[in-house]
Amino acid sequence: MLLTFLGSGGAWIIPELACECMICKAMREGGEQRTRTSLLLSGDKTILVDCGPDIALQLSRHGVKDLDAVLITHEHGDHYLGLDELYSFKRALPRGRHVPIPVYVTAKSWEAIGLRFGYLAAQEVIRVVEVEPGEYYQIGEIIFSPFKTSHGPIASGSVGYMIRWQDGLENKKLVYTSDFDDLPAPPREIYSPDYLVLPTLWFNEPEQNAPYQLSFQRAIDFIKLWQPKKETFLVHIGDGDPVPGDPANSMLKKRKPLAPLRSPVSHNPYPIPMTQKQWQDVVERVLDDFEVPFKVTVAHDGMSVQM
Ligand SMILES: [Zn+2]
Ligand SMILES: [Zn+2]
């Protein structure tokens, strides 16, 4: 099974339009970009997890000509606004040949998404399959189950997905939480996954976590709790951490840290990572300093992993 991170950013592409903060500047200088987070699973079937507004470019970059299914995690624009692009899969076939693409989504999320994209189901571009947390579904060799996540009052349909498949004699498991700030009653089955994908919108937990998201600082607790066996990937990375000395810290999106992560040795706060390399370096340093023995990789756009 090949896992491709089509995008690795938060709700807005970074470097963000009209943003001259130090993070966006550093990324521009290095030619880096994080588009909206989306995952592609390629095994006996091709499965897309989340379908944000960058999806046409993301899929064409990877030469994807066909999709067998789409899994949607929740009703926030960065996770579904690209659904109309799926029309291309119908338009590119002779009349009457398109088989509607199954889109798996909770009833609550579809209530919101359907207001805008109901026509895609009516015109048989997609076929909506409503999913329930705790139930199991199968697409080819993959068995998956949604689990409820807490991601604030305007994403009440929000779920993560536990995805299982057989690799030779080995049972493999991937857990993708998508956006969340808490998990009220995590099902037993999401513990000890082989692979875990967590969002880290900020490096430090902000004083006010209004968008109900996870920071790397808090992600550490979930990694320790869930004990991923092979590798954890960080996605949904934003530019909301204030960088000391940056005049752009007065921007609305910059969130003051609650109690920034500090080195247990020097007691100095860790530097705010800006580029891909800085993210990976500081994440490894923190895990090392706090003796958290798990492999954590900061995902970047286009990164593929053979699972
Ligand atoms: Zn999001
Ligand atoms: Zn969200």
Tab-separated table of C-alpha atoms and ligand atoms in Angstrom:
chain	number	residue	atom	x	y	z
A	1	MET	CA	0.000	0.000	0.000
A	2	LEU	CA	1.372	3.356	-0.972
A	3	LEU	CA	0.410	6.379	1.112
A	4	THR	CA	0.859	9.752	-0.585
A	5	PHE	CA	0.478	13.054	1.192
A	6	LEU	CA	-1.118	15.121	-1.569
A	7	GLY	CA	-1.072	18.123	0.729
A	8	SER	CA	0.267	18.796	4.226
A	9	GLY	CA	-1.076	22.224	5.143
A	10	GLY	CA	-3.931	23.678	7.174
A	11	ALA	CA	-7.071	25.461	6.036
A	12	TRP	CA	-5.085	27.945	3.911
A	13	ILE	CA	-2.147	27.263	1.628
A	14	ILE	CA	1.119	28.409	3.185
A	15	PRO	CA	2.969	30.593	2.379
A	16	GLU	CA	-0.389	32.287	2.713
A	17	LEU	CA	-1.682	34.857	0.293
A	18	ALA	CA	-1.054	38.372	1.603
A	19	CYS	CA	1.069	37.098	4.485
A	20	GLU	CA	4.515	38.483	5.156
A	21	CYS	CA	5.129	36.726	8.454
A	22	MET	CA	8.539	35.185	9.042
A	23	ILE	CA	7.213	31.668	8.483
A	24	CYS	CA	5.708	32.509	5.085
A	25	LYS	CA	8.805	34.478	4.082
A	26	ALA	CA	11.141	31.623	4.991
A	27	MET	CA	8.997	29.174	3.040
A	28	ARG	CA	8.891	31.476	-0.003
A	29	GLU	CA	12.660	31.842	0.066
A	30	GLY	CA	13.067	28.070	0.067
A	31	GLY	CA	10.391	27.540	-2.603
A	32	GLU	CA	8.262	25.512	-0.172
A	33	GLN	CA	4.492	25.208	-0.189
A	34	ARG	CA	1.922	23.327	1.868
A	35	THR	CA	-1.421	22.850	0.150
A	36	ARG	CA	-4.524	21.589	1.957
A	37	THR	CA	-4.047	18.200	3.645
A	38	SER	CA	-5.260	15.229	1.674
A	39	LEU	CA	-4.160	11.584	1.624
A	40	LEU	CA	-4.094	9.138	-1.270
A	41	LEU	CA	-4.037	5.392	-0.629
A	42	SER	CA	-2.946	3.293	-3.587
A	43	GLY	CA	-3.341	-0.462	-3.274
A	44	ASP	CA	-5.731	-2.650	-5.227
A	45	LYS	CA	-7.994	0.428	-5.184
A	46	THR	CA	-7.240	4.124	-5.256
A	47	ILE	CA	-8.775	5.905	-2.290
A	48	LEU	CA	-8.736	9.597	-1.549
A	49	VAL	CA	-9.082	10.804	2.030
A	50	ASP	CA	-10.436	14.364	2.080
A	51	CYS	CA	-10.943	16.487	-0.977
A	52	GLY	CA	-9.907	20.084	-0.401
A	53	PRO	CA	-9.846	22.986	-2.848
A	54	ASP	CA	-6.394	22.024	-4.232
A	55	ILE	CA	-7.433	18.539	-5.250
A	56	ALA	CA	-7.342	18.919	-9.066
A	57	LEU	CA	-3.728	20.092	-8.996
A	58	GLN	CA	-2.765	17.554	-6.347
A	59	LEU	CA	-4.229	14.606	-8.258
A	60	SER	CA	-2.838	15.704	-11.607
A	61	ARG	CA	0.616	16.134	-10.070
A	62	HIS	CA	0.471	12.418	-9.237
A	63	GLY	CA	-1.140	11.357	-12.504
A	64	VAL	CA	-4.270	9.978	-10.842
A	65	LYS	CA	-6.692	8.998	-13.611
A	66	ASP	CA	-9.305	7.228	-11.553
A	67	LEU	CA	-10.641	7.116	-7.997
A	68	ASP	CA	-12.447	4.157	-6.466
A	69	ALA	CA	-13.652	5.966	-3.353
A	70	VAL	CA	-13.415	9.169	-1.358
A	71	LEU	CA	-13.514	9.344	2.444
A	72	ILE	CA	-14.454	12.695	3.943
A	73	THR	CA	-13.560	13.485	7.548
A	74	HIS	CA	-15.656	16.594	8.165
A	75	GLU	CA	-17.567	19.573	6.880
A	76	HIS	CA	-14.812	22.220	6.869
A	77	GLY	CA	-13.986	23.733	3.477
A	78	ASP	CA	-10.362	22.603	3.445
A	79	HIS	CA	-11.599	18.991	3.594
A	80	TYR	CA	-14.379	18.970	0.993
A	81	LEU	CA	-14.421	22.075	-1.236
A	82	GLY	CA	-12.751	20.179	-4.090
A	83	LEU	CA	-15.601	17.693	-4.543
A	84	ASP	CA	-16.814	19.471	-7.693
A	85	GLU	CA	-13.473	18.595	-9.333
A	86	LEU	CA	-14.588	14.953	-9.321
A	87	TYR	CA	-16.858	15.963	-12.194
A	88	SER	CA	-13.799	15.577	-14.440
A	89	PHE	CA	-13.879	11.809	-13.974
A	90	LYS	CA	-17.375	11.781	-15.497
A	91	ARG	CA	-16.670	14.377	-18.199
A	92	ALA	CA	-13.672	12.427	-19.498
A	93	LEU	CA	-15.698	9.283	-20.282
A	94	PRO	CA	-18.211	8.592	-23.049
A	95	ARG	CA	-21.828	9.276	-22.084
A	96	GLY	CA	-23.287	6.660	-19.764
A	97	ARG	CA	-19.952	5.075	-18.828
A	98	HIS	CA	-19.201	6.822	-15.539
A	99	VAL	CA	-19.843	4.867	-12.381
A	100	PRO	CA	-20.634	7.327	-9.554
A	101	ILE	CA	-17.689	7.577	-7.158
A	102	PRO	CA	-18.683	6.482	-3.650
A	103	VAL	CA	-18.119	9.265	-1.144
A	104	TYR	CA	-18.093	8.057	2.470
A	105	VAL	CA	-19.175	10.730	4.920
A	106	THR	CA	-21.167	10.971	8.150
A	107	ALA	CA	-24.824	12.047	7.872
A	108	LYS	CA	-24.034	15.134	9.970
A	109	SER	CA	-21.205	16.224	7.681
A	110	TRP	CA	-23.246	15.532	4.542
A	111	GLU	CA	-26.030	17.698	5.950
A	112	ALA	CA	-23.666	20.669	5.555
A	113	ILE	CA	-21.718	19.510	2.472
A	114	GLY	CA	-24.872	18.445	0.607
A	115	LEU	CA	-26.245	22.001	0.717
A	116	ARG	CA	-23.495	22.997	-1.684
A	117	PHE	CA	-22.716	19.766	-3.509
A	118	GLY	CA	-26.008	17.894	-3.498
A	119	TYR	CA	-26.090	18.250	-7.308
A	120	LEU	CA	-23.050	15.972	-7.598
A	121	ALA	CA	-25.113	13.143	-6.149
A	122	ALA	CA	-28.201	14.114	-8.185
A	123	GLN	CA	-26.130	14.057	-11.390
A	124	GLU	CA	-24.501	10.756	-10.403
A	125	VAL	CA	-20.973	12.101	-10.325
A	126	ILE	CA	-20.763	10.740	-6.794
A	127	ARG	CA	-22.773	8.324	-4.687
A	128	VAL	CA	-23.072	9.285	-1.033
A	129	VAL	CA	-22.497	6.487	1.470
A	130	GLU	CA	-23.377	7.644	4.966
A	131	VAL	CA	-21.063	6.177	7.581
A	132	GLU	CA	-21.529	5.662	11.306
A	133	PRO	CA	-18.730	5.710	13.863
A	134	GLY	CA	-17.962	2.196	15.028
A	135	GLU	CA	-19.293	0.509	11.865
A	136	TYR	CA	-17.007	-1.241	9.360
A	137	TYR	CA	-16.842	-0.723	5.613
A	138	GLN	CA	-14.845	-2.387	2.888
A	139	ILE	CA	-13.282	-1.089	-0.327
A	140	GLY	CA	-11.247	-3.788	-2.075
A	141	GLU	CA	-8.551	-5.011	0.303
A	142	ILE	CA	-9.203	-2.233	2.794
A	143	ILE	CA	-11.491	-2.349	5.810
A	144	PHE	CA	-12.146	0.942	7.502
A	145	SER	CA	-14.094	2.310	10.402
A	146	PRO	CA	-14.828	5.936	11.299
A	147	PHE	CA	-14.382	7.099	14.890
A	148	LYS	CA	-15.825	10.217	16.452
A	149	THR	CA	-13.493	13.149	17.047
A	150	SER	CA	-14.125	16.415	18.821
A	151	HIS	CA	-13.483	19.344	16.461
A	152	GLY	CA	-15.808	22.067	17.681
A	153	PRO	CA	-19.475	22.964	17.198
A	154	ILE	CA	-19.241	23.777	13.476
A	155	ALA	CA	-17.792	20.368	12.635
A	156	SER	CA	-20.135	18.163	14.619
A	157	GLY	CA	-19.949	15.393	11.997
A	158	SER	CA	-16.177	15.139	12.345
A	159	VAL	CA	-14.586	11.688	12.302
A	160	GLY	CA	-11.190	10.081	11.920
A	161	TYR	CA	-10.650	6.814	10.083
A	162	MET	CA	-9.062	3.586	11.213
A	163	ILE	CA	-7.945	1.741	8.064
A	164	ARG	CA	-6.859	-1.902	8.038
A	165	TRP	CA	-5.487	-4.201	5.382
A	166	GLN	CA	-3.573	-7.440	5.029
A	167	ASP	CA	0.014	-7.274	3.763
A	168	GLY	CA	1.106	-10.849	3.141
A	169	LEU	CA	0.865	-12.427	6.575
A	170	GLU	CA	0.857	-9.098	8.349
A	171	ASN	CA	-2.205	-7.143	9.451
A	172	LYS	CA	-1.587	-3.452	9.016
A	173	LYS	CA	-3.377	-0.493	10.469
A	174	LEU	CA	-3.337	3.216	9.697
A	175	VAL	CA	-5.115	5.751	11.888
A	176	TYR	CA	-5.876	9.161	10.426
A	177	THR	CA	-7.482	11.443	12.975
A	178	SER	CA	-7.863	14.480	10.684
A	179	ASP	CA	-8.534	17.736	12.607
A	180	PHE	CA	-9.411	17.417	16.282
A	181	ASP	CA	-8.707	18.914	19.668
A	182	ASP	CA	-9.822	15.945	21.689
A	183	LEU	CA	-11.137	12.429	21.482
A	184	PRO	CA	-13.842	11.910	24.061
A	185	ALA	CA	-14.071	8.116	23.926
A	186	PRO	CA	-11.448	6.677	21.616
A	187	PRO	CA	-12.242	3.152	20.468
A	188	ARG	CA	-9.725	0.539	21.596
A	189	GLU	CA	-8.941	-0.199	17.990
A	190	ILE	CA	-7.126	3.040	17.294
A	191	TYR	CA	-4.425	2.182	19.824
A	192	SER	CA	-1.125	0.719	18.551
A	193	PRO	CA	-1.588	1.502	14.873
A	194	ASP	CA	1.316	0.776	12.547
A	195	TYR	CA	0.969	4.263	11.128
A	196	LEU	CA	-0.581	7.327	12.711
A	197	VAL	CA	-1.349	10.606	10.939
A	198	LEU	CA	-1.881	13.583	13.252
A	199	PRO	CA	-2.587	17.250	12.504
A	200	THR	CA	-0.321	19.854	14.097
A	201	LEU	CA	-1.652	23.260	13.164
A	202	TRP	CA	0.753	24.924	15.578
A	203	PHE	CA	4.025	23.934	17.176
A	204	ASN	CA	2.975	25.257	20.612
A	205	GLU	CA	-0.473	24.953	22.092
A	206	PRO	CA	-2.052	28.440	21.883
A	207	GLU	CA	-3.685	30.256	24.786
A	208	GLN	CA	-6.962	30.224	22.889
A	209	ASN	CA	-7.626	27.142	20.831
A	210	ALA	CA	-10.710	28.541	19.111
A	211	PRO	CA	-10.495	26.449	15.946
A	212	TYR	CA	-10.381	23.234	18.036
A	213	GLN	CA	-7.139	21.923	16.563
A	214	LEU	CA	-4.088	20.069	17.754
A	215	SER	CA	-0.616	21.513	18.329
A	216	PHE	CA	2.584	19.476	18.173
A	217	GLN	CA	2.948	20.150	21.898
A	218	ARG	CA	-0.272	18.244	22.591
A	219	ALA	CA	0.252	15.720	19.804
A	220	ILE	CA	3.111	14.278	21.859
A	221	ASP	CA	0.583	13.099	24.467
A	222	PHE	CA	-1.452	11.275	21.839
A	223	ILE	CA	1.643	9.621	20.378
A	224	LYS	CA	2.600	8.405	23.850
A	225	LEU	CA	-0.950	7.229	24.505
A	226	TRP	CA	-1.568	5.436	21.213
A	227	GLN	CA	1.939	3.991	20.801
A	228	PRO	CA	2.215	3.841	17.002
A	229	LYS	CA	4.370	0.872	16.044
A	230	LYS	CA	6.106	2.065	12.897
A	231	GLU	CA	5.735	5.742	12.146
A	232	THR	CA	3.745	8.882	12.901
A	233	PHE	CA	3.238	11.585	10.300
A	234	LEU	CA	2.395	15.205	11.035
A	235	VAL	CA	0.116	17.092	8.636
A	236	HIS	CA	-2.201	20.163	8.585
A	237	ILE	CA	0.677	22.480	9.446
A	238	GLY	CA	-0.035	26.191	9.607
A	239	ASP	CA	1.711	29.478	10.246
A	240	GLY	CA	-0.124	30.555	13.406
A	241	ASP	CA	2.812	30.358	15.831
A	242	PRO	CA	4.267	33.788	16.592
A	243	VAL	CA	7.997	33.832	15.890
A	244	PRO	CA	9.848	35.935	18.509
A	245	GLY	CA	10.710	39.348	17.043
A	246	ASP	CA	8.402	39.098	14.044
A	247	PRO	CA	6.429	42.354	13.474
A	248	ALA	CA	3.713	40.164	11.918
A	249	ASN	CA	2.894	38.718	15.349
A	250	SER	CA	0.039	41.234	15.610
A	251	MET	CA	-1.812	39.386	12.840
A	252	LEU	CA	-5.148	37.889	13.786
A	253	LYS	CA	-3.977	34.354	13.031
A	254	LYS	CA	-0.931	34.507	15.285
A	255	ARG	CA	-1.810	32.807	18.567
A	256	LYS	CA	0.112	33.454	21.743
A	257	PRO	CA	1.391	30.183	23.220
A	258	LEU	CA	-0.097	28.988	26.495
A	259	ALA	CA	3.180	27.652	27.893
A	260	PRO	CA	5.650	27.048	25.068
A	261	LEU	CA	7.572	23.807	24.861
A	262	ARG	CA	10.910	24.275	26.582
A	263	SER	CA	14.043	22.245	26.531
A	264	PRO	CA	14.297	20.237	29.777
A	265	VAL	CA	18.033	21.015	29.789
A	266	SER	CA	18.356	24.721	28.954
A	267	HIS	CA	14.735	25.608	29.842
A	268	ASN	CA	14.687	27.828	26.763
A	269	PRO	CA	11.668	27.602	24.475
A	270	TYR	CA	12.344	25.619	21.323
A	271	PRO	CA	12.700	27.701	18.170
A	272	ILE	CA	9.494	27.957	16.139
A	273	PRO	CA	9.993	25.780	13.049
A	274	MET	CA	9.339	27.551	9.765
A	275	THR	CA	10.722	25.396	6.952
A	276	GLN	CA	10.294	21.653	6.400
A	277	LYS	CA	13.826	20.960	7.613
A	278	GLN	CA	13.382	23.058	10.745
A	279	TRP	CA	10.140	21.239	11.544
A	280	GLN	CA	11.759	17.827	11.203
A	281	ASP	CA	14.840	18.880	13.184
A	282	VAL	CA	12.965	20.420	16.097
A	283	VAL	CA	10.466	17.539	16.287
A	284	GLU	CA	13.325	15.055	16.534
A	285	ARG	CA	15.062	17.203	19.130
A	286	VAL	CA	11.952	17.428	21.313
A	287	LEU	CA	11.290	13.682	21.116
A	288	ASP	CA	14.901	13.024	21.990
A	289	ASP	CA	14.966	15.504	24.878
A	290	PHE	CA	11.757	14.104	26.372
A	291	GLU	CA	12.685	10.493	25.642
A	292	VAL	CA	9.674	9.776	23.487
A	293	PRO	CA	10.883	6.739	21.527
A	294	PHE	CA	8.673	6.993	18.457
A	295	LYS	CA	9.544	7.755	14.875
A	296	VAL	CA	7.809	10.955	13.790
A	297	THR	CA	8.044	12.362	10.282
A	298	VAL	CA	6.806	15.789	9.295
A	299	ALA	CA	4.943	15.219	6.038
A	300	HIS	CA	5.440	17.498	3.057
A	301	ASP	CA	3.427	17.865	-0.115
A	302	GLY	CA	3.999	14.983	-2.493
A	303	MET	CA	5.691	12.711	0.068
A	304	SER	CA	5.000	9.012	-0.519
A	305	VAL	CA	5.497	6.156	1.909
A	306	GLN	CA	5.351	2.451	1.142
A	307	MET	CA	3.409	1.003	4.076
B	1	ZN	ZN	-8.697	21.309	8.356
B	2	ZN	ZN	-11.409	21.276	10.342
